Coordinates of C-alpha atoms (C1' of nucleotides) in Angstrom, one line a residue:
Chain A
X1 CA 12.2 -39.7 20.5
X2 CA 15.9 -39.7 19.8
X3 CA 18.2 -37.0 21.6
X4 CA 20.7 -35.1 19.9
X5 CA 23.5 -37.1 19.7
X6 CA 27.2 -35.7 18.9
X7 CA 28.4 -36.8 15.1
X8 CA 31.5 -36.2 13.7
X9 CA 30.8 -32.8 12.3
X10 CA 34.3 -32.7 10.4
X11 CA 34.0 -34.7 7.1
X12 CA 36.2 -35.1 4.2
X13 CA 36.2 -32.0 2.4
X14 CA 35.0 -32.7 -1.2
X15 CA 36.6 -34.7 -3.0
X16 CA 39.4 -35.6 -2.1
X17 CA 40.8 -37.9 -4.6
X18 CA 38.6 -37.7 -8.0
X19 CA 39.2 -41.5 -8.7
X20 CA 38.3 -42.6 -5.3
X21 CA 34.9 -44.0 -5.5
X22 CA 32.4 -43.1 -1.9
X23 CA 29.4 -44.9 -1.8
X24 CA 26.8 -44.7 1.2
X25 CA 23.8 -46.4 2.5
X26 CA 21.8 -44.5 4.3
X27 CA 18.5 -45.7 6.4
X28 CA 16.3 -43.6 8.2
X29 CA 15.7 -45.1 12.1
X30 CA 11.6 -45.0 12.0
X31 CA 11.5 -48.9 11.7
X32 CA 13.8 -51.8 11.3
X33 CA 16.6 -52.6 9.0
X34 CA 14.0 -53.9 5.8
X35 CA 15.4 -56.5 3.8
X36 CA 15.5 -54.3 0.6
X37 CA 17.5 -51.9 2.6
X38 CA 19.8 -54.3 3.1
X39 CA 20.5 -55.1 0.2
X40 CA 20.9 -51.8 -1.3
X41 CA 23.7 -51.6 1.8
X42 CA 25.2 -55.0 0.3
X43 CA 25.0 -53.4 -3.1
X44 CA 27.0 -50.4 -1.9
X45 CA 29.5 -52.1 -0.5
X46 CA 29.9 -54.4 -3.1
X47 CA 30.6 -51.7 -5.3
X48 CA 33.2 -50.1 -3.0
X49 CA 34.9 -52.8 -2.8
X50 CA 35.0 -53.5 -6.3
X51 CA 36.3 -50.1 -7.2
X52 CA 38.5 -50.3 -4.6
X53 CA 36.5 -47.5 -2.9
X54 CA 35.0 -46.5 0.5
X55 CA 31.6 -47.5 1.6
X56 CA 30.1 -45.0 4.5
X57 CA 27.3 -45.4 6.6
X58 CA 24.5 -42.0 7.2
X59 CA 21.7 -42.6 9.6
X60 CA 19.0 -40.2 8.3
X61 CA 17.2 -39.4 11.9
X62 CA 16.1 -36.2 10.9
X63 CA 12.5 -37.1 11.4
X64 CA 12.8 -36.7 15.4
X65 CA 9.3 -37.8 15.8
X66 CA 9.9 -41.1 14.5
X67 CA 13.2 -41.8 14.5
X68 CA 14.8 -43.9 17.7
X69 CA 17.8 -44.5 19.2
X70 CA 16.6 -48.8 19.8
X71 CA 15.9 -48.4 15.6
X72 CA 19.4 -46.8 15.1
X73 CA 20.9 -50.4 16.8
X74 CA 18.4 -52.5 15.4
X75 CA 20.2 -51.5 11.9
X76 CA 23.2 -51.3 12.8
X77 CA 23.0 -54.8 14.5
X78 CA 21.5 -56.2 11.5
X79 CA 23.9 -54.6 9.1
X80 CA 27.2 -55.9 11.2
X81 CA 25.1 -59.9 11.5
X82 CA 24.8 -59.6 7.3
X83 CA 28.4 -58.7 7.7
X84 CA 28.1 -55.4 5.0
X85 CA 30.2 -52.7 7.6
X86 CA 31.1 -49.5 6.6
X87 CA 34.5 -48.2 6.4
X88 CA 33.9 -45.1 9.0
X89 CA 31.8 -44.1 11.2
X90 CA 28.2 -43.4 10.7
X91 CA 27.5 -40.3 9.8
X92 CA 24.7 -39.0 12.3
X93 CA 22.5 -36.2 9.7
X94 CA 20.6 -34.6 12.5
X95 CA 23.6 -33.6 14.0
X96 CA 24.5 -32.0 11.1
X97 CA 21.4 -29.2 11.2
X98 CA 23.6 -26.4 11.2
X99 CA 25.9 -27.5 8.2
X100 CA 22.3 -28.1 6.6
X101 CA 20.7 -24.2 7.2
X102 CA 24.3 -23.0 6.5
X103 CA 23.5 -24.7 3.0
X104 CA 20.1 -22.8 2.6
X105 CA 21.6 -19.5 3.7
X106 CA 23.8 -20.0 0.9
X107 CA 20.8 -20.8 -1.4
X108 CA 19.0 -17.7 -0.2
X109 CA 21.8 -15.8 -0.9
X110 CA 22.6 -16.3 -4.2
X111 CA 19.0 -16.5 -5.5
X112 CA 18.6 -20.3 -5.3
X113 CA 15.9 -20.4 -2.9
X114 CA 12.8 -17.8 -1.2
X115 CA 11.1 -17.3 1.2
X116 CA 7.6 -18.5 1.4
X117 CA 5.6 -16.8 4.1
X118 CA 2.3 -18.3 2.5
X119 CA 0.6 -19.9 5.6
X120 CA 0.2 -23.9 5.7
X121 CA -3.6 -23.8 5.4
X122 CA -3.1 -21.6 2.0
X123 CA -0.2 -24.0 1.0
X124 CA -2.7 -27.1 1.4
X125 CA -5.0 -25.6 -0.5
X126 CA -2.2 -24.3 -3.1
X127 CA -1.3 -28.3 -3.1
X128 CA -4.9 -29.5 -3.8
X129 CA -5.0 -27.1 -6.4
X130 CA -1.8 -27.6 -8.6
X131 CA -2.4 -31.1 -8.4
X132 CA -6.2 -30.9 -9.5
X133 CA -5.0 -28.6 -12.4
X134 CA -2.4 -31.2 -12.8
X135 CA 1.1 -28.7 -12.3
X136 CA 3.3 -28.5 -9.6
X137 CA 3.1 -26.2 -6.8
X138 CA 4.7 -22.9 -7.1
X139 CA 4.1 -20.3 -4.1
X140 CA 3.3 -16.4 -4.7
X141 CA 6.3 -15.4 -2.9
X142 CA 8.6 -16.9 -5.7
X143 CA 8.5 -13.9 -7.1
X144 CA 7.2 -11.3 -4.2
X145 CA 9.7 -9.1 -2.4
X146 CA 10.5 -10.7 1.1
X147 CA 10.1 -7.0 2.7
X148 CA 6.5 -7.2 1.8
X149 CA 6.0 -10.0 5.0
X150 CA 5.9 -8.6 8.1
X151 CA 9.0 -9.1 10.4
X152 CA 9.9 -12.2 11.9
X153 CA 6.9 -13.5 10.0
X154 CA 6.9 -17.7 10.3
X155 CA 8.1 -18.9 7.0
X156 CA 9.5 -22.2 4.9
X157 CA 12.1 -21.7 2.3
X158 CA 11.6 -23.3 -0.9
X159 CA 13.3 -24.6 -3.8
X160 CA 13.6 -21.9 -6.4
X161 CA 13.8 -24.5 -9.2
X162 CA 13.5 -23.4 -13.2
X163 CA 10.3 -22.9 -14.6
X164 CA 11.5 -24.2 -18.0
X165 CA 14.1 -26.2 -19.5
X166 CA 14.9 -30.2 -18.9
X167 CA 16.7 -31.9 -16.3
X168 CA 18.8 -35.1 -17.3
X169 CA 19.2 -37.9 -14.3
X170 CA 21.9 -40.0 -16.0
X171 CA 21.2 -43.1 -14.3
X172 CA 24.1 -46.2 -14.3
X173 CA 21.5 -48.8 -14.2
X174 CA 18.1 -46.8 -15.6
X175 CA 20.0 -44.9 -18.8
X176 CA 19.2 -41.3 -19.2
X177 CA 16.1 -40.1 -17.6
X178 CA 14.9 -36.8 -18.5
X179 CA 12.2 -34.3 -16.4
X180 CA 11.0 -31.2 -17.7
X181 CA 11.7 -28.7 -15.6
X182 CA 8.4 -27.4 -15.1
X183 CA 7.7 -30.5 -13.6
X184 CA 9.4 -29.9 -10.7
X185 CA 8.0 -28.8 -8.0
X186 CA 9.5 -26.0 -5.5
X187 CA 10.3 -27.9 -2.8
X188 CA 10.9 -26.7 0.7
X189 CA 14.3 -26.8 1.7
X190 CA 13.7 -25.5 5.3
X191 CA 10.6 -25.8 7.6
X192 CA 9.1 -23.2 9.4
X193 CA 10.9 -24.6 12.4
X194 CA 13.8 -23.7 11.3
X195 CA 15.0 -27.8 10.3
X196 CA 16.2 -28.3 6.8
X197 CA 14.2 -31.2 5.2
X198 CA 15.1 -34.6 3.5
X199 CA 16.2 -33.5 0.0
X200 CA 18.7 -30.7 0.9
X201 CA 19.9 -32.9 3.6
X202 CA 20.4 -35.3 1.8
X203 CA 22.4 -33.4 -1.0
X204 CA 24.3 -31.5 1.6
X205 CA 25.6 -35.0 3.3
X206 CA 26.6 -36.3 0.3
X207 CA 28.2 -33.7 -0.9
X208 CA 30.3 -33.3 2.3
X209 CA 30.8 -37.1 3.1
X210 CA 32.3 -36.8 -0.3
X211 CA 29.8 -39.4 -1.8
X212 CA 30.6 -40.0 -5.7
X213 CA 28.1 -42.6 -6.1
X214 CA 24.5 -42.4 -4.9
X215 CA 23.3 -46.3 -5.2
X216 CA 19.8 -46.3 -3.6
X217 CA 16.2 -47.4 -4.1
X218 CA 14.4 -47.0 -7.0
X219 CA 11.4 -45.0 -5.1
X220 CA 13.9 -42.1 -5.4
X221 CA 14.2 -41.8 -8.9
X222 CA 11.8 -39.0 -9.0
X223 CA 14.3 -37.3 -6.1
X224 CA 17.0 -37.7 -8.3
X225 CA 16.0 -34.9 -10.5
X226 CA 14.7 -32.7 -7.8
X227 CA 17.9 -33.4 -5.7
X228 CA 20.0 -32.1 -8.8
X229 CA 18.4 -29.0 -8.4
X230 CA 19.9 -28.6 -5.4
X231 CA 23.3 -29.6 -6.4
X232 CA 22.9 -27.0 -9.1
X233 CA 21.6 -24.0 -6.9
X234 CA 24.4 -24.7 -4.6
X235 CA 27.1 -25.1 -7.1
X236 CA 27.8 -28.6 -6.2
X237 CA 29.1 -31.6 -8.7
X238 CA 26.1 -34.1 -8.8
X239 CA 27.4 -37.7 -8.1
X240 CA 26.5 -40.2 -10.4
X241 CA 22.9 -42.4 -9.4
X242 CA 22.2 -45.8 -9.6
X243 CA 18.6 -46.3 -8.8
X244 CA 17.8 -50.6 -7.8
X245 CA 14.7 -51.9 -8.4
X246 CA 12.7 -52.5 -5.2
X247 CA 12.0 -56.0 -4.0
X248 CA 8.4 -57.6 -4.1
X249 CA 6.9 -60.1 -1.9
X250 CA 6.5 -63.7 -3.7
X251 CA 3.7 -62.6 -5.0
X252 CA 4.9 -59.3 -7.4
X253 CA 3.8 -57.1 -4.1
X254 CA 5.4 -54.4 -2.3
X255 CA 7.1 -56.4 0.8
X256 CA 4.8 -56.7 3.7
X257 CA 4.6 -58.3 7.2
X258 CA 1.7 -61.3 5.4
X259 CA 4.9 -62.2 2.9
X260 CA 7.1 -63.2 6.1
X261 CA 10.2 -61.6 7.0
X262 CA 11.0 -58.2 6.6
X263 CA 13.7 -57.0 8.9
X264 CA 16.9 -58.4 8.6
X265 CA 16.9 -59.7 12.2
X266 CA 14.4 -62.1 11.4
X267 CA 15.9 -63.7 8.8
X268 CA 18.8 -64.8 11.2
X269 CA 15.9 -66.1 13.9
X270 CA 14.4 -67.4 10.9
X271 CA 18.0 -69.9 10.7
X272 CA 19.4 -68.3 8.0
X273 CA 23.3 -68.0 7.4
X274 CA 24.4 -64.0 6.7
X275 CA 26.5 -65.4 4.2
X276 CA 23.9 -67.0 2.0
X277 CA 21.7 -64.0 2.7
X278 CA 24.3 -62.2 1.2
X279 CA 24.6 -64.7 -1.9
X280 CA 21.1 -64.7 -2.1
X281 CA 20.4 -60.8 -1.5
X282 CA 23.5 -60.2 -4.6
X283 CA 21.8 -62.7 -6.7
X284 CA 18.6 -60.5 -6.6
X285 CA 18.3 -57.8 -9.4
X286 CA 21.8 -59.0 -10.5
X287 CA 24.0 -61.9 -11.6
X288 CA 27.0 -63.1 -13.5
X289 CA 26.4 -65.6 -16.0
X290 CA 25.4 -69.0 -14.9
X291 CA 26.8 -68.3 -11.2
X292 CA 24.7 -69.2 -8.2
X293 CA 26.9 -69.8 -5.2
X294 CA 29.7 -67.5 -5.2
X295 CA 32.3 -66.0 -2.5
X296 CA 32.2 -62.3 -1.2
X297 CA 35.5 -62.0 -3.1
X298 CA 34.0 -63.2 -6.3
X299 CA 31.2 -61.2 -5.8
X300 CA 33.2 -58.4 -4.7
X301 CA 35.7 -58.7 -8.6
X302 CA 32.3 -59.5 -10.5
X303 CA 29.7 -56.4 -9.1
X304 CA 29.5 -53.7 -11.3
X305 CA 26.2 -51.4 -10.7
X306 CA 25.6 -51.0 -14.4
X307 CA 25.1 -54.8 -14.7
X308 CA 22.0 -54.6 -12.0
X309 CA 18.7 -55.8 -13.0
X310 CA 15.9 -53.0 -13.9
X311 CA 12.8 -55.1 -13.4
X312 CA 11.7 -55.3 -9.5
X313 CA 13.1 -59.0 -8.3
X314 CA 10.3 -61.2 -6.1
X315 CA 11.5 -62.9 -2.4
X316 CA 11.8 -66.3 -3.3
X317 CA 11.9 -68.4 0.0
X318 CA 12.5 -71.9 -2.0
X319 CA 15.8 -70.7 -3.6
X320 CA 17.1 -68.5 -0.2
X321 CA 16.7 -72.0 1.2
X322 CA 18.5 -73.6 -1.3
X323 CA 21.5 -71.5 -0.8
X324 CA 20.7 -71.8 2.5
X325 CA 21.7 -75.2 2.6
X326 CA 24.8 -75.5 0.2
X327 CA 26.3 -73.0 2.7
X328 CA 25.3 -74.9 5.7
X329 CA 27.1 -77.8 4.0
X330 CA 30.1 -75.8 3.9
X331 CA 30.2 -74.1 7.4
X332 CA 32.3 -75.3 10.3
X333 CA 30.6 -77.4 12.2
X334 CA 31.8 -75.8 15.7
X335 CA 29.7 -73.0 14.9
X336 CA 26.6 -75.0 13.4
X337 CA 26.5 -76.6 16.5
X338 CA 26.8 -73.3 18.7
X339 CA 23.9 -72.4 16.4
X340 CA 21.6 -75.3 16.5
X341 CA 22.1 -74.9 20.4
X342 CA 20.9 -71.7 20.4
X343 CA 17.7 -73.1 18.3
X344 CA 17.2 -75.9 21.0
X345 CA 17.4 -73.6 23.8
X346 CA 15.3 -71.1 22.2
X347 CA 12.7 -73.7 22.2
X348 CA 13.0 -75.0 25.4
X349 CA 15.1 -78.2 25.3
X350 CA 16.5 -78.9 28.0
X351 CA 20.0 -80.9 27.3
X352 CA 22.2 -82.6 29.9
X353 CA 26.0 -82.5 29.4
X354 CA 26.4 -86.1 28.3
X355 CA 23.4 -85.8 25.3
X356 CA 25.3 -82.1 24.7
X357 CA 28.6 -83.7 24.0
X358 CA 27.5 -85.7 21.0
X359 CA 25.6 -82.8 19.6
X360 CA 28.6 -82.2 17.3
X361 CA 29.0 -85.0 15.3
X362 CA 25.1 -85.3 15.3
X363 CA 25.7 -82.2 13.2
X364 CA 28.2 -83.1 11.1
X365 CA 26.1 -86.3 10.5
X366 CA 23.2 -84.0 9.5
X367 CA 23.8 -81.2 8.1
X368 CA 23.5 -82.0 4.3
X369 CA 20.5 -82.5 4.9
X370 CA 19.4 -79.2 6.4
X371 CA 18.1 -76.3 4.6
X372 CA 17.7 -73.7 8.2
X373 CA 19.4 -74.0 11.4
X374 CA 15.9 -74.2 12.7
X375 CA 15.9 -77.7 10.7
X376 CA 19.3 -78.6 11.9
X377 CA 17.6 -78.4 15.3
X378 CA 14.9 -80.6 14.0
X379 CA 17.5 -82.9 13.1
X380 CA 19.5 -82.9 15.6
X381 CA 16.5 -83.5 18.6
X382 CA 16.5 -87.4 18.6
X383 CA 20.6 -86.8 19.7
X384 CA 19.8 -84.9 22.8
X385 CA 16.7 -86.5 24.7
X386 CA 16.9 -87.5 27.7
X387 CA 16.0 -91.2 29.0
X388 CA 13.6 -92.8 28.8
X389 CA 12.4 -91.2 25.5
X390 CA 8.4 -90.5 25.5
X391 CA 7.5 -92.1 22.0
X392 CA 5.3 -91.1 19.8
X393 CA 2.0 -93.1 18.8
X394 CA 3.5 -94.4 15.0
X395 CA 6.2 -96.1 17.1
X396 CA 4.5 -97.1 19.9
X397 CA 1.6 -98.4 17.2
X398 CA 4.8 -100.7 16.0
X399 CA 6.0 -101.8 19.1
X400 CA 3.4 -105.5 19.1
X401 CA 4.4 -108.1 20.6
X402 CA 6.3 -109.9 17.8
X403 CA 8.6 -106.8 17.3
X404 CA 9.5 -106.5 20.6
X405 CA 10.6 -109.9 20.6
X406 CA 12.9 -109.0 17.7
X407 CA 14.2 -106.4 19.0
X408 CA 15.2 -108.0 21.9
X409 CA 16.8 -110.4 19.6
X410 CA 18.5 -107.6 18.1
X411 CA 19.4 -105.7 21.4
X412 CA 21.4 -108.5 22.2
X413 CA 23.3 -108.7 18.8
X414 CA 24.0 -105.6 18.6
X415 CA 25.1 -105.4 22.4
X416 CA 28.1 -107.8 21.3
X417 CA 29.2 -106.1 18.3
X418 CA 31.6 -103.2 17.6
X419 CA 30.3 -100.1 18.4
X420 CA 31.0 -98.5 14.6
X421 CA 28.8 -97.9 11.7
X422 CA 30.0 -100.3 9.2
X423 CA 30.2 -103.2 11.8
X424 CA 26.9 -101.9 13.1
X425 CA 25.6 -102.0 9.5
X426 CA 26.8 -105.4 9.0
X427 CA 25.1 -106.6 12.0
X428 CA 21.6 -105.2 11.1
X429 CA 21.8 -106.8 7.5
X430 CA 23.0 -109.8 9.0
X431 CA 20.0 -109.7 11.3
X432 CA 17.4 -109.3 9.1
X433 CA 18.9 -112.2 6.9
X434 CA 18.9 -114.5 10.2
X435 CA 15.2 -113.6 10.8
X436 CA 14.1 -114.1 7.3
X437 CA 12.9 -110.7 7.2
X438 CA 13.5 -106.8 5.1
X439 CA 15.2 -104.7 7.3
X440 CA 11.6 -102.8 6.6
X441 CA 10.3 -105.1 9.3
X442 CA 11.7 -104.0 12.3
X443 CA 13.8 -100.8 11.1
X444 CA 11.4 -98.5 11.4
X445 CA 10.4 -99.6 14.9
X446 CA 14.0 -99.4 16.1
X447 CA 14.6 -95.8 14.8
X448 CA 11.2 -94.8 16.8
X449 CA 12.9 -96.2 19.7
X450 CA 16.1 -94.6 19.6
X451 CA 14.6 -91.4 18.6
X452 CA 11.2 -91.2 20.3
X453 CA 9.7 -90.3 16.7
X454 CA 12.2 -87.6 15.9
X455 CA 13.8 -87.1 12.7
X456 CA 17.2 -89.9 12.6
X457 CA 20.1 -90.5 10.3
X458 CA 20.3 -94.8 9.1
X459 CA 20.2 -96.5 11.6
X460 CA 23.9 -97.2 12.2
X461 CA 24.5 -93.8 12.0
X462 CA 21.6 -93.0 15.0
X463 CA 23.6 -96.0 17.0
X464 CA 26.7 -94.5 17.0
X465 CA 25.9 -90.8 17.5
X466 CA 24.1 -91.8 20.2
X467 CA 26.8 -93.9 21.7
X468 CA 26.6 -97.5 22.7
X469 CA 25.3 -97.3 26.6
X470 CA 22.5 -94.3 25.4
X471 CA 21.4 -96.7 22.4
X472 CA 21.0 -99.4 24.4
X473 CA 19.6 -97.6 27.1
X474 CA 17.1 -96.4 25.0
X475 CA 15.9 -99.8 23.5
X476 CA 16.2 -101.1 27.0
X477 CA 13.7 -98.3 27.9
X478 CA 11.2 -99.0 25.0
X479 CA 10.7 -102.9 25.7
X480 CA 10.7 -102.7 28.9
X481 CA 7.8 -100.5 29.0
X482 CA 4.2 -101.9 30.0
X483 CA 2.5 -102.2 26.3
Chain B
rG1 C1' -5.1 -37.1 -12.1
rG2 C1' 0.3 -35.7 -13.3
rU3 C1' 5.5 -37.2 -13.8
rC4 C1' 8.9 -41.2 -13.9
rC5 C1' 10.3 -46.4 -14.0
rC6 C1' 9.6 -51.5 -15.4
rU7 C1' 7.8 -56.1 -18.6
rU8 C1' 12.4 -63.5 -21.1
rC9 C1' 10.0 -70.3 -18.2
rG10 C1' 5.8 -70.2 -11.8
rU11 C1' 10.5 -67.5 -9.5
rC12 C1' 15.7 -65.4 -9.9
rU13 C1' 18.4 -64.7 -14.2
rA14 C1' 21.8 -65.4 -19.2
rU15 C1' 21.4 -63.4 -24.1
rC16 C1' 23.7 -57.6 -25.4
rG17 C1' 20.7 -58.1 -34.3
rG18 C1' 21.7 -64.2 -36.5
rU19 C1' 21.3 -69.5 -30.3
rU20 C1' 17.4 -75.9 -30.9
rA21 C1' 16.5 -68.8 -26.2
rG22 C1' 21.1 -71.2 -21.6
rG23 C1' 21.5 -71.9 -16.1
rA24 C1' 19.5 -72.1 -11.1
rC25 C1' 15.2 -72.7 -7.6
rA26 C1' 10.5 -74.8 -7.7
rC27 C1' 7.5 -78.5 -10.1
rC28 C1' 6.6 -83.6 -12.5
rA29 C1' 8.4 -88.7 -13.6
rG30 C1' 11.9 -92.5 -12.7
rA31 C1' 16.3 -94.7 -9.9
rU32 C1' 18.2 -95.5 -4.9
rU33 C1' 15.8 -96.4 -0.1
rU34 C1' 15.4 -98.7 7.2
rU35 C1' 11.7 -92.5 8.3
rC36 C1' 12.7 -87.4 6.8
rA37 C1' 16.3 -85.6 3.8
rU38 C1' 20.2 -86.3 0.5
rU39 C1' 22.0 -88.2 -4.2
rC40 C1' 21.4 -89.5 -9.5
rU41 C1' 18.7 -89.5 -14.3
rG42 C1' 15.0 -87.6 -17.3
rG43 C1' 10.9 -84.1 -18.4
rG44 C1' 7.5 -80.0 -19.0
rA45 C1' 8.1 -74.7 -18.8
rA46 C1' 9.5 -68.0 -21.4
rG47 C1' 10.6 -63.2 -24.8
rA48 C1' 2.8 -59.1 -22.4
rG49 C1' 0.1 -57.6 -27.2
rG50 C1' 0.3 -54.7 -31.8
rG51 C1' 3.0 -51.9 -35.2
rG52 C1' 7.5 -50.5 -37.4
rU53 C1' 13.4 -50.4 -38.6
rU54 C1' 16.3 -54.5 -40.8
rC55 C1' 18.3 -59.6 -45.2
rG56 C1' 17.3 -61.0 -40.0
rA57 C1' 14.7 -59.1 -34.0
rC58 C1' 14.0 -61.1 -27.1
rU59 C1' 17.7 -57.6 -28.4
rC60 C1' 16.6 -50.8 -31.7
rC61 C1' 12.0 -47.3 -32.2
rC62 C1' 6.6 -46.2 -31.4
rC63 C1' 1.8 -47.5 -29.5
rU64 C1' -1.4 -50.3 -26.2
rA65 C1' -2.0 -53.2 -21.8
rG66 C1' -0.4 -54.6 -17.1
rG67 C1' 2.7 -53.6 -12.7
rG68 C1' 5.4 -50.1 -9.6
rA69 C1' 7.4 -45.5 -7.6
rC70 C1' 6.9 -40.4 -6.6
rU71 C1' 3.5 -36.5 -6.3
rG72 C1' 4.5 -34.0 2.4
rC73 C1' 7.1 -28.3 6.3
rC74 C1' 8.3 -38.2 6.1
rA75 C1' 12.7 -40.2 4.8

RNA sequence: GGUCCCUUCGUCUAUCGGUUAGGACACCAGAUUUUCAUUCUGGGAAGAGGGGUUCGACUCCCCUAGGGACUGCCA
C-alpha cells in the first residue's frame, strides 16, 4: 500500500505561455517501469526537447491497492539509468484528490455529470446487459431527479456524456479519428468512496500541469474520446494526442515475461548501455531516413511525433545488440571497465589487485568485439584469473608430449624477447618458421594456457595484457603440471 | 459481441502518384584467420488479398482477411 504522500498541490495555472509545448509521461506504480513505457517517456521528452518545451513527470498512484512506494522508485530509477528526466518534479495524482472532486463538483454543477444511486449489483447487471444488446451503459438516474434517493444514499457520479452527435480525436500520428457519440459510455467520474477515477484524473492533471501534448500509448485511443468529454463538460481546451503504437514481443505478441526483458532495469543487468537503449527504443515506431546510430542531440533536432510509426514495432534483440555494440565501441573505457567489474563481481570472480590492474587495457583490447557488458566480462575473464589457471579439457587434450616440448621451446624465446606485441608477434612467426610448423600447431595450445580456455585476443595481444611475469607464470604453470 | 486502430523484405524502417521499391539488423556464400569475435566483398529477401480512382498506384477510396487495443467504482 502506498501512504499519502505530500505533492506539490500548486501547479502552473493553465497555460501559461500558448507556444510553450508540456508534454508528460505518466506511469501508474502497480508494476515496474515496462519497456514500452519507457519509451513513450523517451518519446516525450524527445519531443520537448525538440520544441524547445517542458517534459513533466505524473505518477498515477491512484489505485492505492496496487500502487507502491518500492514501484514508485523502481520507475523513477529506471527512468533517471535510461537518462529521459523530467524537467520538474513529479507530479504525485493521488495527492491531488481534492483538486480532482473539486472538478466533479464543478461537473455536477453545471449539468456535466449525475448522480447514480443505482446499486453495483444493478449496475453489473446494467453492464451485462448494454453490452449483450451491444450499446453502452447508461444508468436510470441520468435523467431521474436526485431528491428522489434517499439522503446520504451511497452513490457514483457519472459522465453525463451526449447521447448523439460525433466526437472527433484529432490524432498527430493516427489522423482524425471520429466516435459517435452514442458510443460513449457514461463513465464514472467519482466512486462511491468518494475517489475520483482514472479518466477525470487524468484530464484534471493535465489540464492543471498545463500539459499541451498528451503523447501516450495506443491502448488509450478509445480514452481519448471519452477523456474529451470531460474536457468539454468542464470547459477545458483539449490538448492535442499523439497515440504510439504498442510494442510486441519478437514474435508480433503483446510483451511478456517468456519474450525476456520487460522492465527497464533489466535491460541494464541484461549489459545494455542507456544510450543505445535510447537509440534503439527512438529507432522503434520511428526513424529518419537511412539513420541508425544517432546522438540525443540529433535525435532531439530530428523527432517530430507526426513522423511516428502507426504499425505496432516487434523487440528485436539481434539489432538492440548491434547498437549495443557500436556504442560500446565508442564509450570510455574507464567506465566499461567499472562496468565489466561489476559483471565479474556479480558473478563471483574473485580478482586480486595485480590481475585488477590490467583489466583496463584488457578492455580496451576487447571491446570491439563485444555486443553486452555481460560479454565484455566474458572477454575479459582470461585477464583476471588467478595462478595457476585450472584448464579446461580442449586444452589440456592439446597439451601431449610433443607440444609441451614446444612450448618450452617457445617459453624460452619468448622469455628473451621484448615484452610488446609487434616484437612478440615477430617472435611467434619466427618460431613457427624455426620449427617447420603453422602457427596452427602450437597456437591454439598456448592461448589455452594463458587463458585456461577462456575467450583471448591474438596471441601477442593475450601476452602483453597479461604482462610478461603473469604470461610466463602461466605457461610455467601449464608444463609443469603432472600430465 | 460492439467501438476504434493497424497491415512494405524474417525484423526495424525509407518512399509521401511516376524509383531497377532504398538502408539497417538477421540470414547465406566467399575473403582474411592462432580460438571466439571483428573486418571486407557478394547474395537472396517485401508493398496481405480483391475491387475501384488515375495516363500511371506501395502511395488516394471501398471491401475482405489477419493482427491489436478498449469495452471496470484498474490505470
Amino acid at each position: 500500500m502506498l501512504r499519502a504522500r505530500p505533492g506539490p498541490m500548486a501547479l502552473s495555472p493553465g497555460f501559461p505561455d500558448p507556444m510553450t509545448v508540456v508534454t508528460r509521461f505518466a506511469p501508474s506504480p502497480t508494476g515496474s517501469l515496462h519497456i514500452g513505457g519507457a519509451r513513450t517517456a523517451l518519446f516525450n521528452q524527445l519531443y520537448a526537447r525538440h520544441t524547445g518545451g517542458k517534459f513533466l513527470l505524473r505518477i498515477e498512484d491512484t489505485d492505492r491497492e496496487r500502487s507502491t512506494e518500492a514501484n514508485v522508485q523502481i520507475i523513477l530509477d529506471g527512468l533517471s539509468w535510461l537518462g529521459v528526466t523530467p524537467d520538474a518534479e513529479p507530479v504525485f495524482q493521488f495527492a491531488r484528490a481534492d483538486r480532482h472532486r473539486e472538478a466533479v463538483a464543478a461537473m455536477l454543477a453545471n449539468g456535466g455529470a449525475y448522480r447514480d444511486f443505482t446499486p453495483p449489483a444493478e449496475q453489473d447487471a446494467e453492464r451485462e446487459r448494454a453490452r449483450a444488446e451491444g450499446r453502452v451503459v447508461r444508468s436510470a438516474w441520468r435523467d431521474r431527479d436526485p431528491s428522489e434517493a434517499p439522503p446520504g444514499a451511497p452513490h457514483v457520479v457519472r459522465l453525463k456524456a451526449p447521447l448523439d452527435g460525433e466526437t472527433v480525436v484529432d490524432d498527430l500520428i493516427k489522423g482524425q479519428v471520429t466516435f459517435q457519440n452514442r458510443e460513449l459510455d457514461d463513465l464514472v467520474v467519482l466512486r462511491t468512496d468518494g475517489s475520483p477515477t482514472y479518466n477525470l484524473a487524468v484530464v484534471a492533471d493535465d489540464h492543471d500541469m498545463g500539459v499541451t501534448h498528451v503523447i501516450r500509448g495506443d491502448d488509450h485511443l478509445n480514452n481519448a474520446a471519452r477523456q474529451s468529454l470531460i474536457y468539454q463538460a468542464l470547459g477545458w481546451e483539449v490538448p492535442a494526442f499523439a497515440h504510439l503504437p504498442l510494442i510486441h514481443g519478437p514474435d508480433g505478441a503483446k510483451l511478456s515475461k517468456r519474450h525476456g526483458a520487460q522492465a527497464v532495469g533489466e535491460f541494464a543487468d541484461l549489459g545494455y548501455l542507456p544510450e543505445a537503449l535510447r537509440n534503439y527504443l527512438a529507432r522503434l515506431g520511428w526513424g529518419h531516413g537511412d539513420d541508425e546510430i544517432f546522438s540525443d542531440s540529433q535525435a532531439e533536432a530530428w523527432f517530430d511525433v507526426k513522423d511516428v510509426v502507426k504499425a505496432p514495432a516487434r523487440l528485436d534483440w539481434a539489432k538492440l545488440n548491434h547498437i549495443n555494440q557500436q556504442y560500446i565501441r565508442e564509450a570510455d573505457n574507464d567506465r566499461l571497465t567499472e562496468l565489466t567489474l561489476a559483471v565479474h563481481q556479480g558473478r563471483g570472480v574473485q580478482v586480486s589487485a595485480d590481475r585488477l590492474a590490467s583489466l583496463p587495457a584488457v578492455v580496451a583490447l576487447v571491446k570491439e568485439g563485444a555486443q553486452t557488458t555481460l560479454q565484455l566480462a566474458d572477454l575479459t575473464l582470461f585477464a583476471l584469473k588467478s595462478r595457476p589457471l585450472a584448464l579446461d579439457s580442449k586444452t589440456q587434450a592439446q597439451l601431449g608430449e610433443e607440444t609441451r616440448e614446444r612450448l618450452a621451446r617457445l617459453r624460452d624465446r619468448l622469455t628473451a624477447s621484448k615484452w610488446e606485441v609487434p616484437a612478440l608477434e615477430v617472435e611467434i612467426r619466427a618460431f613457427a618458421e624455426a620449427e617447420g610448423i603453422g602457427i596452427g600447431k602450437f597456437g591454439p595450445a598456448l592461448r589455452g594456457v594463458l587463458s585456461g580456455g577462456a575467450p583471448a585476443p591474438d596471441l601477442a595481444s593475450t601476452l602483453v595484457s597479461l604482462g610478461r611475469e603473469e604470461a610466463l607464470g602461466r605457461i610455467d604453470d601449464a608444463l609443469s603440471q603432472v600430465q
